[in-house]
């Protein structure tokens, strides 16, 4: 079984650390991965707000159209997520520029939840029609003979499900902030939890394919070229997120001082510990000849 990643964004045949990994190569990988389909939605989530919603929607639409054009120019397939996103933002743009001020005010409160729920429905819908949205990106980075592999398909269903869960968490957090707390700009429900959910999905997308393939080869009685990446490799990059959380909470006085300091300390300590453990595991694997 091939060890090429399905959706991790690594170019097929390019080994990490080789000269092929130029800045241009990395940029092309980023633009051809599933995360790029989220960019218009992220722009909307970051910039929408009082007096900015119309322009946030317009910029999101321009990015969605730009990615559609880029795919065609570079000979890639038109992606389901990008196409649906362009249609969604076009309809939303018409709405926000034609409705009255009262409706715009309502949208400025609830647009984040509407968008997250819409994304959840889109992603789950792609699974329902047996075309999980990551599959189109994965096929462009994986040999054609593996496209019907049960492992390849299962990887994409699992990763797509992880994105759906991230959007669902973001929807719940935003709803709690807007409806229960009555604060559209609450730092925890509006930013920390939602960004954390997205970062978790991004890291899981990069980590899970190699993990699933290695275990599938082992279960089949074979020996994978590379051992399955440990769970610590999934969480190590995420621990760094605790540090800016602590800094932001201190600067904005969004939590007790002790809690902000605790986030920073935990982030520094966990990041160091997990990275040290990863280095030990890599050294051990290298010593074993794997």
mmCIF file of N, CA, C and O in Angstrom, residues 9 24-37 39 63 66-67 70-71 74 76 79 82 137 140-141:
data_model
loop_
_atom_site.group_PDB
_atom_site.id
_atom_site.type_symbol
_atom_site.label_atom_id
_atom_site.label_comp_id
_atom_site.label_asym_id
_atom_site.label_seq_id
_atom_site.Cartn_x
_atom_site.Cartn_y
_atom_site.Cartn_z
ATOM 1 N N UNK A 9 -1.776 17.398 2.541
ATOM 2 C CA UNK A 9 -1.203 18.561 1.889
ATOM 3 C C UNK A 9 0.218 18.339 1.439
ATOM 4 O O UNK A 9 0.852 19.237 0.906
ATOM 5 N N UNK A 24 7.318 28.035 -3.158
ATOM 6 C CA UNK A 24 6.254 27.940 -4.160
ATOM 7 C C UNK A 24 5.512 26.617 -4.048
ATOM 8 O O UNK A 24 4.287 26.564 -4.193
ATOM 9 N N UNK A 25 6.265 25.540 -3.781
ATOM 10 C CA UNK A 25 5.636 24.230 -3.620
ATOM 11 C C UNK A 25 4.696 24.219 -2.429
ATOM 12 O O UNK A 25 3.574 23.719 -2.489
ATOM 13 N N UNK A 26 5.149 24.788 -1.321
ATOM 14 C CA UNK A 26 4.324 24.828 -0.119
ATOM 15 C C UNK A 26 3.072 25.667 -0.339
ATOM 16 O O UNK A 26 1.994 25.329 0.144
ATOM 17 N N UNK A 27 3.229 26.774 -1.065
ATOM 18 C CA UNK A 27 2.071 27.612 -1.340
ATOM 19 C C UNK A 27 1.067 26.867 -2.206
ATOM 20 O O UNK A 27 -0.145 26.917 -1.970
ATOM 21 N N UNK A 28 1.566 26.141 -3.198
ATOM 22 C CA UNK A 28 0.675 25.377 -4.067
ATOM 23 C C UNK A 28 -0.048 24.289 -3.279
ATOM 24 O O UNK A 28 -1.238 24.039 -3.488
ATOM 25 N N UNK A 29 0.661 23.668 -2.330
ATOM 26 C CA UNK A 29 0.043 22.643 -1.501
ATOM 27 C C UNK A 29 -1.068 23.231 -0.644
ATOM 28 O O UNK A 29 -2.137 22.645 -0.477
ATOM 29 N N UNK A 30 -0.801 24.422 -0.097
ATOM 30 C CA UNK A 30 -1.810 25.071 0.746
ATOM 31 C C UNK A 30 -3.050 25.416 -0.067
ATOM 32 O O UNK A 30 -4.182 25.253 0.398
ATOM 33 N N UNK A 31 -2.845 25.887 -1.303
ATOM 34 C CA UNK A 31 -3.964 26.292 -2.149
ATOM 35 C C UNK A 31 -4.716 25.095 -2.725
ATOM 36 O O UNK A 31 -5.803 25.266 -3.280
ATOM 37 N N UNK A 32 -4.136 23.900 -2.619
ATOM 38 C CA UNK A 32 -4.809 22.719 -3.168
ATOM 39 C C UNK A 32 -5.369 21.813 -2.064
ATOM 40 O O UNK A 32 -5.865 20.732 -2.357
ATOM 41 N N UNK A 33 -5.291 22.258 -0.810
ATOM 42 C CA UNK A 33 -5.789 21.458 0.296
ATOM 43 C C UNK A 33 -7.186 21.864 0.713
ATOM 44 O O UNK A 33 -7.697 22.913 0.301
ATOM 45 N N UNK A 34 -7.829 21.046 1.548
ATOM 46 C CA UNK A 34 -9.221 21.321 1.936
ATOM 47 C C UNK A 34 -9.390 22.600 2.741
ATOM 48 O O UNK A 34 -10.464 23.203 2.728
ATOM 49 N N UNK A 35 -8.327 23.036 3.425
ATOM 50 C CA UNK A 35 -8.466 24.237 4.252
ATOM 51 C C UNK A 35 -8.782 25.468 3.413
ATOM 52 O O UNK A 35 -9.451 26.397 3.873
ATOM 53 N N UNK A 36 -8.314 25.460 2.147
ATOM 54 C CA UNK A 36 -8.538 26.634 1.307
ATOM 55 C C UNK A 36 -10.026 26.869 1.080
ATOM 56 O O UNK A 36 -10.471 28.018 0.919
ATOM 57 N N UNK A 37 -10.825 25.799 1.089
ATOM 58 C CA UNK A 37 -12.265 25.955 0.909
ATOM 59 C C UNK A 37 -12.929 26.675 2.068
ATOM 60 O O UNK A 37 -14.056 27.191 1.938
ATOM 61 N N UNK A 39 -11.511 29.322 3.611
ATOM 62 C CA UNK A 39 -11.016 30.700 3.710
ATOM 63 C C UNK A 39 -12.123 31.749 3.613
ATOM 64 O O UNK A 39 -12.179 32.671 4.442
ATOM 65 N N UNK A 63 -13.117 35.930 -2.727
ATOM 66 C CA UNK A 63 -12.169 34.844 -2.488
ATOM 67 C C UNK A 63 -12.715 33.521 -3.020
ATOM 68 O O UNK A 63 -11.975 32.734 -3.624
ATOM 69 N N UNK A 66 -12.382 33.605 -6.658
ATOM 70 C CA UNK A 66 -10.960 33.531 -6.996
ATOM 71 C C UNK A 66 -10.424 32.110 -6.924
ATOM 72 O O UNK A 66 -9.660 31.683 -7.793
ATOM 73 N N UNK A 67 -10.849 31.357 -5.911
ATOM 74 C CA UNK A 67 -10.388 29.972 -5.780
ATOM 75 C C UNK A 67 -10.993 29.086 -6.871
ATOM 76 O O UNK A 67 -10.342 28.139 -7.340
ATOM 77 N N UNK A 70 -8.858 29.869 -9.839
ATOM 78 C CA UNK A 70 -7.514 29.311 -9.660
ATOM 79 C C UNK A 70 -7.491 27.814 -9.934
ATOM 80 O O UNK A 70 -6.559 27.301 -10.573
ATOM 81 N N UNK A 71 -8.513 27.105 -9.479
ATOM 82 C CA UNK A 71 -8.593 25.663 -9.740
ATOM 83 C C UNK A 71 -8.631 25.387 -11.231
ATOM 84 O O UNK A 71 -7.949 24.482 -11.731
ATOM 85 N N UNK A 74 -5.238 26.204 -12.985
ATOM 86 C CA UNK A 74 -4.199 25.230 -12.681
ATOM 87 C C UNK A 74 -4.598 23.802 -13.040
ATOM 88 O O UNK A 74 -3.891 22.854 -12.717
ATOM 89 N N UNK A 76 -7.105 21.968 -12.008
ATOM 90 C CA UNK A 76 -7.696 21.130 -10.966
ATOM 91 C C UNK A 76 -9.211 21.098 -11.124
ATOM 92 O O UNK A 76 -9.803 21.958 -11.760
ATOM 93 N N UNK A 79 -14.213 22.298 -7.061
ATOM 94 C CA UNK A 79 -14.530 21.659 -5.790
ATOM 95 C C UNK A 79 -15.971 21.945 -5.379
ATOM 96 O O UNK A 79 -16.486 23.048 -5.565
ATOM 97 N N UNK A 82 -16.108 24.796 -2.700
ATOM 98 C CA UNK A 82 -15.872 26.123 -3.268
ATOM 99 C C UNK A 82 -17.064 26.591 -4.087
ATOM 100 O O UNK A 82 -17.452 27.768 -4.021
ATOM 101 N N UNK A 137 -10.011 17.001 -2.931
ATOM 102 C CA UNK A 137 -8.656 17.474 -2.685
ATOM 103 C C UNK A 137 -7.687 16.293 -2.586
ATOM 104 O O UNK A 137 -6.575 16.327 -3.116
ATOM 105 N N UNK A 140 -6.439 14.589 -5.832
ATOM 106 C CA UNK A 140 -5.438 15.333 -6.596
ATOM 107 C C UNK A 140 -4.031 15.132 -6.047
ATOM 108 O O UNK A 140 -3.062 15.528 -6.680
ATOM 109 N N UNK A 141 -3.909 14.494 -4.879
ATOM 110 C CA UNK A 141 -2.610 14.270 -4.267
ATOM 111 C C UNK A 141 -2.312 12.780 -4.075
ATOM 112 O O UNK A 141 -1.337 12.429 -3.417
#
